[in-house]
């Protein structure tokens, strides 16, 4: 509730965890696309 406005750092850990999770899945997806897409491989 409103009494937790001074505890801003309680939001920091989950926010950082979500950020890193999304970033890791994005990098994995880019790597898989680069490895599996034959059109990308032909242009390199």
Coordinates of C-alpha atoms in Angstrom, one line a residue:
X1 CA 0.0 0.0 0.0
X2 CA 0.9 3.6 0.4
X3 CA 3.2 3.0 3.4
X4 CA 5.7 1.2 1.1
X5 CA 6.6 4.3 -1.0
X6 CA 9.9 4.7 0.9
X7 CA 10.8 1.0 0.1
X8 CA 11.6 1.6 -3.6
X9 CA 14.3 -1.0 -3.5
X10 CA 11.7 -3.8 -3.0
X11 CA 10.8 -3.3 -6.7
X12 CA 14.4 -3.3 -7.9
X13 CA 15.1 -7.0 -7.5
X14 CA 12.1 -8.3 -9.4
X15 CA 12.5 -5.6 -12.1
X16 CA 16.1 -6.6 -12.6
X17 CA 15.2 -10.3 -12.7
X18 CA 12.5 -9.6 -15.4
X19 CA 14.9 -7.5 -17.4
X20 CA 17.6 -10.1 -17.4
X21 CA 15.1 -12.9 -18.2
X22 CA 13.7 -11.0 -21.2
X23 CA 17.2 -10.1 -22.4
X24 CA 18.4 -13.7 -22.2
X25 CA 15.4 -15.1 -24.1
X26 CA 15.9 -12.4 -26.7
X27 CA 19.6 -13.3 -27.2
X28 CA 18.7 -17.0 -27.3
X29 CA 16.0 -16.3 -30.0
X30 CA 18.5 -14.3 -32.0
X31 CA 21.1 -17.0 -31.8
X32 CA 18.6 -19.7 -32.9
X33 CA 17.4 -17.5 -35.8
X34 CA 20.9 -17.0 -36.9
X35 CA 21.7 -20.7 -36.7
X36 CA 18.5 -22.0 -38.3
X37 CA 17.6 -19.4 -41.0
X38 CA 19.1 -20.6 -44.3
X39 CA 18.5 -17.2 -46.0
X40 CA 20.6 -15.4 -43.4
X41 CA 23.4 -18.0 -43.9
X42 CA 23.4 -17.5 -47.7
X43 CA 23.9 -13.7 -47.4
X44 CA 26.9 -13.9 -45.1

